[in-house]
Each structure stands twice: as structure tokens, then as C-alpha cells.
Coordinates of C-alpha atoms and ligand atoms in Angstrom, one line a residue:
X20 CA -17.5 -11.8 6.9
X21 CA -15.3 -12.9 9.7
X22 CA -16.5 -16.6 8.9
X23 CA -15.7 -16.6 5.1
X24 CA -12.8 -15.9 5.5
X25 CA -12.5 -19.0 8.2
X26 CA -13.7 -21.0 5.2
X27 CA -11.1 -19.9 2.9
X28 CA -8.3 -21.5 5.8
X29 CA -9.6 -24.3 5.5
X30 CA -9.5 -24.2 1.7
X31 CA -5.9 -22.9 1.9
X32 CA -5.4 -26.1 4.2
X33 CA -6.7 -28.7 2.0
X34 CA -4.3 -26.9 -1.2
X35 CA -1.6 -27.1 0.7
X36 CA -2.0 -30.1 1.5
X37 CA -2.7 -31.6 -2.2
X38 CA 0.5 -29.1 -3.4
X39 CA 2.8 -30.5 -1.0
X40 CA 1.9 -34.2 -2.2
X41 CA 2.4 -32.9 -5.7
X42 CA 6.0 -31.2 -4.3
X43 CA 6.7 -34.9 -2.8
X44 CA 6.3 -37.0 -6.2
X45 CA 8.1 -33.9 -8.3
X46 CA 11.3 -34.4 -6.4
X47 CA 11.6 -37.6 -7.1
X48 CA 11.1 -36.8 -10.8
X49 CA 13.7 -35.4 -13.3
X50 CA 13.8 -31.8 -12.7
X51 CA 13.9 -28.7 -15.7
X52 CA 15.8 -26.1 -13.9
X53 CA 16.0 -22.7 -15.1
X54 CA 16.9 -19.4 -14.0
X55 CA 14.8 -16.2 -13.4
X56 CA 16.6 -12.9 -12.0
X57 CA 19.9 -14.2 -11.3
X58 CA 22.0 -17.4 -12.4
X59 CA 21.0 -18.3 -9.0
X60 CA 17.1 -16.9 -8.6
X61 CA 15.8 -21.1 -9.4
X62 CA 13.2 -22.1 -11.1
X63 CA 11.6 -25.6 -12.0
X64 CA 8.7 -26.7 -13.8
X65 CA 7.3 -28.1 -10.5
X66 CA 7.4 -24.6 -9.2
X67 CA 4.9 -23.6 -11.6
X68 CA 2.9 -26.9 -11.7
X69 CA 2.5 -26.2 -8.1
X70 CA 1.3 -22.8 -8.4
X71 CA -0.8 -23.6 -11.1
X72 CA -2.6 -26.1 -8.9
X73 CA -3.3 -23.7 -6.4
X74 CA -4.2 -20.8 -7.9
X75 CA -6.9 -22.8 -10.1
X76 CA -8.5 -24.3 -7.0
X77 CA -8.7 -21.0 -4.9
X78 CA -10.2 -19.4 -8.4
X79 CA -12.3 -21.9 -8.7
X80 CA -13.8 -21.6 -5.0
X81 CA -13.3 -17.7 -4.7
X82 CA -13.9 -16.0 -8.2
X83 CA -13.7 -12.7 -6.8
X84 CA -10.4 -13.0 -5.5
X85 CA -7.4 -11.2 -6.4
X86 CA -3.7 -13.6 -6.1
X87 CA -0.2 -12.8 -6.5
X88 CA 1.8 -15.8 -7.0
X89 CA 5.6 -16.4 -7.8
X90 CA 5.4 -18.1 -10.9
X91 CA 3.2 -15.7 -12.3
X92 CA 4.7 -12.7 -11.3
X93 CA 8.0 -14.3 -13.2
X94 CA 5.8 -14.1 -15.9
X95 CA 4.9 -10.6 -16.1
X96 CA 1.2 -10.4 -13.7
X97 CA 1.4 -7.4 -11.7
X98 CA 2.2 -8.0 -7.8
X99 CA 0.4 -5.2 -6.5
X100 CA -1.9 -5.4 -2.9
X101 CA -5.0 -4.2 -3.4
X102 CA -7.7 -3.8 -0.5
X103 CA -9.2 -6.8 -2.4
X104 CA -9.4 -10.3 -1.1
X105 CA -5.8 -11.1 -2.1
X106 CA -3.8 -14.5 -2.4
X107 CA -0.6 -14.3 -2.1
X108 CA 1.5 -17.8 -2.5
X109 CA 4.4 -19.5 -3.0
X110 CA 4.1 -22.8 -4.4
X111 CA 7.5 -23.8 -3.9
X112 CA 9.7 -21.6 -1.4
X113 CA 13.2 -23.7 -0.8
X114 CA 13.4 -23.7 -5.2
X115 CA 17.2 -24.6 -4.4
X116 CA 17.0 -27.2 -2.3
X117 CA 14.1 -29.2 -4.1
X118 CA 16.5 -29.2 -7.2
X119 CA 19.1 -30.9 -4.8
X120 CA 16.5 -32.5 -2.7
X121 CA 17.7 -31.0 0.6
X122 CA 14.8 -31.7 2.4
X123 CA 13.9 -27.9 3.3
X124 CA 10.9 -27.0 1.2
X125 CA 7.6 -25.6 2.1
X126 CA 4.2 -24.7 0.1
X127 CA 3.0 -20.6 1.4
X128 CA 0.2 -19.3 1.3
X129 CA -1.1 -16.0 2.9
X130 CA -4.0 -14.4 2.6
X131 CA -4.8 -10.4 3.2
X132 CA -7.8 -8.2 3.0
X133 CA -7.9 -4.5 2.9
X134 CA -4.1 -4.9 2.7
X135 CA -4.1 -6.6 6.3
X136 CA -2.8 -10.3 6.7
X137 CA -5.4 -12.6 7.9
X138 CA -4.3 -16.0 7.3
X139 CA -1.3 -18.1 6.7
X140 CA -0.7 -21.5 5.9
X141 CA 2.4 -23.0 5.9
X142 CA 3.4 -26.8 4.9
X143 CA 6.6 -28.5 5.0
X144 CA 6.8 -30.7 2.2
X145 CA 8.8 -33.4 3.5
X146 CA 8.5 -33.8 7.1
X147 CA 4.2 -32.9 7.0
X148 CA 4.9 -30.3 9.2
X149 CA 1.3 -27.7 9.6
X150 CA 1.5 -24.5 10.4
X151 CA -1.2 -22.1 10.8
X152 CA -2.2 -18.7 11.7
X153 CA -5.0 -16.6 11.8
X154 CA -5.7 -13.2 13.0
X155 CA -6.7 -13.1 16.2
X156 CA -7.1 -16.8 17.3
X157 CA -3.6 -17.9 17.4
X158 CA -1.0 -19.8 15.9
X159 CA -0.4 -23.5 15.5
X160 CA 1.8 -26.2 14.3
X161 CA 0.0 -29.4 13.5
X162 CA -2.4 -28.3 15.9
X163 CA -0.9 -27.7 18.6
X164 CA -0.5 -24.1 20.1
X165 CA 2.9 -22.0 18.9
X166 CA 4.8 -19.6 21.3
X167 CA 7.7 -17.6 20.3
X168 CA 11.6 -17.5 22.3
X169 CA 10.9 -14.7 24.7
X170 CA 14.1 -14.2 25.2
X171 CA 15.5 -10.7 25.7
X172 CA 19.2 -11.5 25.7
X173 CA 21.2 -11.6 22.0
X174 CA 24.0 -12.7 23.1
X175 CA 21.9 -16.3 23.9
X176 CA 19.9 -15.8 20.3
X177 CA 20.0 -18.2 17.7
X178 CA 19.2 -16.7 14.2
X179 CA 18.4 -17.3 11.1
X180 CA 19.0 -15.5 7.7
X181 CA 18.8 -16.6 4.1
X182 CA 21.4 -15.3 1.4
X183 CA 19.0 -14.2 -1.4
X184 CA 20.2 -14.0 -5.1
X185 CA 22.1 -11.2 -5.8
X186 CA 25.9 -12.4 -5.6
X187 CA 27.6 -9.2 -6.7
X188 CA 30.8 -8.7 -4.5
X189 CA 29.3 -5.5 -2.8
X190 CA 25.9 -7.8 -2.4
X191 CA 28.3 -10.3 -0.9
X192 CA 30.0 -7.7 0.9
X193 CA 27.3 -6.2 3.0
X194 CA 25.7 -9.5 3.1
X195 CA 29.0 -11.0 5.0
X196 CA 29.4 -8.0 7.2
X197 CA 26.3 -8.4 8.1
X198 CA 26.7 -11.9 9.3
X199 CA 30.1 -10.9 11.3
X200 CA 28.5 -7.9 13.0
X201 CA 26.1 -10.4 14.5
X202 CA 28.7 -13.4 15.0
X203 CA 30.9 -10.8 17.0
X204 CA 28.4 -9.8 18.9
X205 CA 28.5 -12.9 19.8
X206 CA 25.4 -14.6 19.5
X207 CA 25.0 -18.0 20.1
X208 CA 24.9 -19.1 16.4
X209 CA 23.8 -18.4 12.7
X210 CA 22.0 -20.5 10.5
X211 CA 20.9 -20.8 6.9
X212 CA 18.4 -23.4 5.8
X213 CA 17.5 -22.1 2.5
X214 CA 13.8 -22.1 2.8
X215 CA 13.0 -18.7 4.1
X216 CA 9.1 -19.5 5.3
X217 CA 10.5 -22.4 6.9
X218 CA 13.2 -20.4 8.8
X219 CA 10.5 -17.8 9.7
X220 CA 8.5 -20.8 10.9
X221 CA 11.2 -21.6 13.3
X222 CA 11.1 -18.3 14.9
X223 CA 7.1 -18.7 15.3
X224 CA 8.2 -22.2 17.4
X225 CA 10.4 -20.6 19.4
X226 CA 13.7 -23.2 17.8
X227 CA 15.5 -19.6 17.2
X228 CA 15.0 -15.8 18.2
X229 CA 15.1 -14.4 15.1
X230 CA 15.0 -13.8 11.2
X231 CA 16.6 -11.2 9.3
X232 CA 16.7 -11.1 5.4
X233 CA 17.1 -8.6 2.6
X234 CA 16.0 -9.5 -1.1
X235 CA 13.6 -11.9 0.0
X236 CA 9.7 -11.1 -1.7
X237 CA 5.5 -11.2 -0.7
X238 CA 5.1 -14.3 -0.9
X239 CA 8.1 -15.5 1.1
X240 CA 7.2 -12.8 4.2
X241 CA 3.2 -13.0 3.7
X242 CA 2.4 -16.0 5.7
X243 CA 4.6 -16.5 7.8
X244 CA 4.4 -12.8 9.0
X245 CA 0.7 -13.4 10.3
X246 CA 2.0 -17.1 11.7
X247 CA 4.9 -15.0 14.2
X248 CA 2.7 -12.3 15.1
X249 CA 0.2 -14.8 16.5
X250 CA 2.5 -16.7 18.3
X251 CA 3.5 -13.7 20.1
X252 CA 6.3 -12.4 18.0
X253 CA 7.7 -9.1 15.9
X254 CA 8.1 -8.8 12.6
X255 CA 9.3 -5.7 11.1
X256 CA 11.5 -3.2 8.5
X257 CA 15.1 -3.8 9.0
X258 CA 14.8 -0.4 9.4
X259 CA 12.4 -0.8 12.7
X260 CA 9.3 0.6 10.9
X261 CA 6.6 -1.6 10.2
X262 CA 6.5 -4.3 8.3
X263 CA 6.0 -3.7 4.4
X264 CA 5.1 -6.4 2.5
X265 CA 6.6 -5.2 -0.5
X266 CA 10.2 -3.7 0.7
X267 CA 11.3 -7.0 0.2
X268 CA 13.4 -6.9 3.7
X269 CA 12.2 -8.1 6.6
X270 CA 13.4 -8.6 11.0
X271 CA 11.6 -11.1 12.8
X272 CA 12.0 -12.1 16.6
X273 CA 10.4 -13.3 19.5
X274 CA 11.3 -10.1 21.7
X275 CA 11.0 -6.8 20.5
X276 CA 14.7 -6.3 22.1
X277 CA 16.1 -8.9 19.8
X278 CA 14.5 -7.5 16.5
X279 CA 15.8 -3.5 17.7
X280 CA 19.2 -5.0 18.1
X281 CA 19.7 -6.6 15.1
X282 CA 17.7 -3.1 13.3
X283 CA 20.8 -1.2 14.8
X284 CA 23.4 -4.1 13.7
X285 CA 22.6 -4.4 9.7
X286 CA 23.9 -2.2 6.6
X287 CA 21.3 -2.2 3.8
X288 CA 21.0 -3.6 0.6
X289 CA 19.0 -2.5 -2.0
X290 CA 16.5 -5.5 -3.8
X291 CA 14.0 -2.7 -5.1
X292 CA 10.3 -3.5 -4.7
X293 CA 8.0 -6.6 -5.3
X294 CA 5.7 -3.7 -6.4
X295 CA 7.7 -1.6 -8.7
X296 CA 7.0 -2.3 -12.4
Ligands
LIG554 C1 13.7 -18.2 -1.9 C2 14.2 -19.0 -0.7 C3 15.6 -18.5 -0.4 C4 15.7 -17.1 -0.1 C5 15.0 -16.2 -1.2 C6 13.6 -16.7 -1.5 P1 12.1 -19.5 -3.5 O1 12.4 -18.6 -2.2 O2 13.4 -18.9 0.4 O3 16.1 -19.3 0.7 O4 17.0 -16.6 0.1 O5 15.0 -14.9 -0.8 O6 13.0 -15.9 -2.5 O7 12.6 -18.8 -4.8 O8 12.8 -20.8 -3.3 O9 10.6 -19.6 -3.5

């Protein structure tokens, strides 16, 4: 069993690869931008070209399999983990910044079984960036081994959020308090890159300490979960409890110190569930 699912990485490799070429020659093209949740929740017809792509070439190779997918839970599949074989994948993460062309967009794709993660593949479309993970043997970008910051200190942590769609002025509220509690703190910086599997990526090299986000969904957490816990980091609830998939809020960090800090530092707000109908 343990070497199928070897073969489906390197299936999930080879997509990404062809999805990010596909990502590459769509930003150059005119792009239809619509809108899904929010006036600011972004979708293009790339996004679903993409996702199209890859879901018929894992269906192809793995019938069986179950996948939850952006574009297709837009429109109306159920996004529910099962203890089946599950894709889950994000064929454009960064939907923003590929309709400006900020060069900050990455093709996910995670794979769990019996609801645990066992895969993830991530590929930054414009600077061919690889990174990998799978349970048990290790994470990797392009190859080469990936450790996480191990440091303790959060005063020297440099972290990452993402501002998600809701823009409500209690959203925006909580959101900015959120950021100011941390700023005061004072940590050494705050960034937002708009990509948030691609800021998740960064904490799996080490380039920051941490992650924090509410409102993000599955396919933005799934991969890049499995990719920071195998280079030696945490990701958890940002209420310190485990990490579920589906809560649509997520703390990641190198040190366990770092993540419990941050826990203690944010004020909720509520997204609802990827899984809720
Ligand atoms: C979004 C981006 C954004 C983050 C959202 C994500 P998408 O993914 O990563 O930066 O704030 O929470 O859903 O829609 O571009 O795939």
C-alpha cells in the first residue's frame, strides 16, 4: 500500500508540473474574472481550466479516488473527508495576484487517506519552485532537504498571514487587532504575500517562523500542512488543538513556542466550515 501511494507523488508531481505551465501561458492571456463568496473571493476561468486538468488526469490514473477541489466545490460538489483515498487541490491558490500577475501563485495538491495527510505537492508557478512532502520521509524543495526556523524567541519571528475575504468592518476589525497584538509585541515583522500555500511554504523553509490565518479552506491548509510537519514544524487550531482540516483556521510555526504564543495572542473570527452544507 505504502508504495501506491509513492506512485500517486509522483503522479501529483508530473500534474503539477503540466498545471503550472498551463498557469504560466494563462497569465499572459486575457483574463475573465469573476467573483464567488465575496466581491473579493476571485475567480478566473484559468482557475477552473487548471483544476479541470488535474482532476481528469488523477481520475484517469486513480478511478477509485475521491477529490475535493476549489473549483468544484464553487460549484456545488460536496467537500467532505472521507476515509477514502482523497484529493484535495487547489489549482490556482494566489487567484488575486494571477489576475494582476503579482508573481505569487502556486498549484496545491494534498493527498489524505483515512482522513490522514500523506502527500503534498506544492509548485510555484513562476519561479519553478518544488516543494514536497511525504509522511514519514521528509520534506523537500526542489530536492533538496527542508528544515523549519527553530527559533523559540517571538520577539525575533518573522510571520506571515493572509487577509482572507470577508471585509466586513468587524472582519476588518479583529483582523487588524490581530495584526497590532503581534506588531506590539514586537516581532520582527509581518508579511502578506497573497498566496497562502506559498506563505505556508515559507515557514516549511525556515524564511519565517510562522503562519496564522482565519477563513482560509482544505485545499489551501492540506498540503502544505503535511510539507511543515515534515520539515520539523507545527501546525495547528488557532485555538491550540489539532489541526482540522475543515475549521478553516489554521497556526503554523517552526517551534511549538512560537505557534502557543500566537494561540494566546488572536481574537477569532468566524468563516464557518469547508464541510458544512
Ligand atoms: C486564497 C489565497 C489568499 C487567502 C485565501 C485563500 P485562492 O486562495 O491564498 O491569499 O487569503 O484565504 O483562499 O482563492 O487564491 O485559491
Amino acid at each position: 500500500e505504502a508504495e501506491s501511494w509513492a506512485e500517486c507523488l509522483d503522479v501529483a508531481v508530473r500534474t503539477a508540473l503540466r498545471a503550472g505551465q498551463m498557469v504560466r501561458v494563462s497569465v499572459m492571456q486575457e483574463k475573465r474574472v469573476s467573483s464567488k463568496s465575496t466581491p473579493t473571493d476571485l475567480v478566473t476561468e484559468a482557475d477552473q481550466h487548471v483544476e479541470e486538468l488535474i482532476i481528469s488526469t488523477l481520475r484517469e490514473k486513480f478511478p477509485s479516488h475521491r477529490f475535493i477541489g476549489e473549483e468544484s466545490s464553487a460549484a456545488g460538489e460536496k467537500c467532505v473527508l472521507t476515509d477514502n483515498p482523497t484529493w484535495i487541490i487547489d489549482p490556482i491558490d494566489g487567484t488575486c495576484n494571477f489576475v494582476h500577475s503579482f508573481p505569487m501563485v502556486a498549484v496545491s495538491i494534498g493527498f489524505a487517506v483515512k482522513k490522514q495527510l500523506e502527500f503534498g505537492v506544492i509548485y510555484h508557478c513562476f519561479d519553478g519552485t518544488l516543494y514536497t512532502g511525504r509522511r514519514g520521509h521528509g520534506a523537500f524543495c526542489n530536492g533538496v532537504r527542508l528544515h523549519v526556523s527553530k527559533e523559540k524567541d517571538v520577539s525575533k519571528a518573522l510571520i506571515l498571514t493572509e487577509i482572507g475575504a470577508k471585509r466586513d468592518p468587524h472582519t476588518l476589525d479583529v483582523f487588524l487587532g490581530n495584526m497590532k497584538q503581534l506588531l506590539s509585541t514586537p516581532v520582527h515583522g509581518v508579511r502578506i504575500i497573497g498566496s497562502s500555500t506559498l506563505a505556508l511554504c515559507q515557514v516549511a523553509s525556515g524564511a519565517a517562523e510562522a503562519y496564522y490565518q482565519y477563513g482560509l479552506h482544505c485545499w489551501d491548509i492540506a498540503a502544505a500542512a503535511l510539507i511543515i510537519t515534515e520539515a520539523g514544524g507545527c501546525v495547528i487550531d488557532t485555538t491550540g488543538g489539532p489541526l482540522d482540516l475543515m475549521s478553516r483556521r489554521v497556526v503554523a510555526a517552526g517551534s511549538q513556542e512560537i505557534a502557543d504564543y500566537i494561540v494566546q495572542q488572536l481574537k477569532p473570527i468566524s468563516y464557518g466550515r469547508d464541510d458544512d452544507d
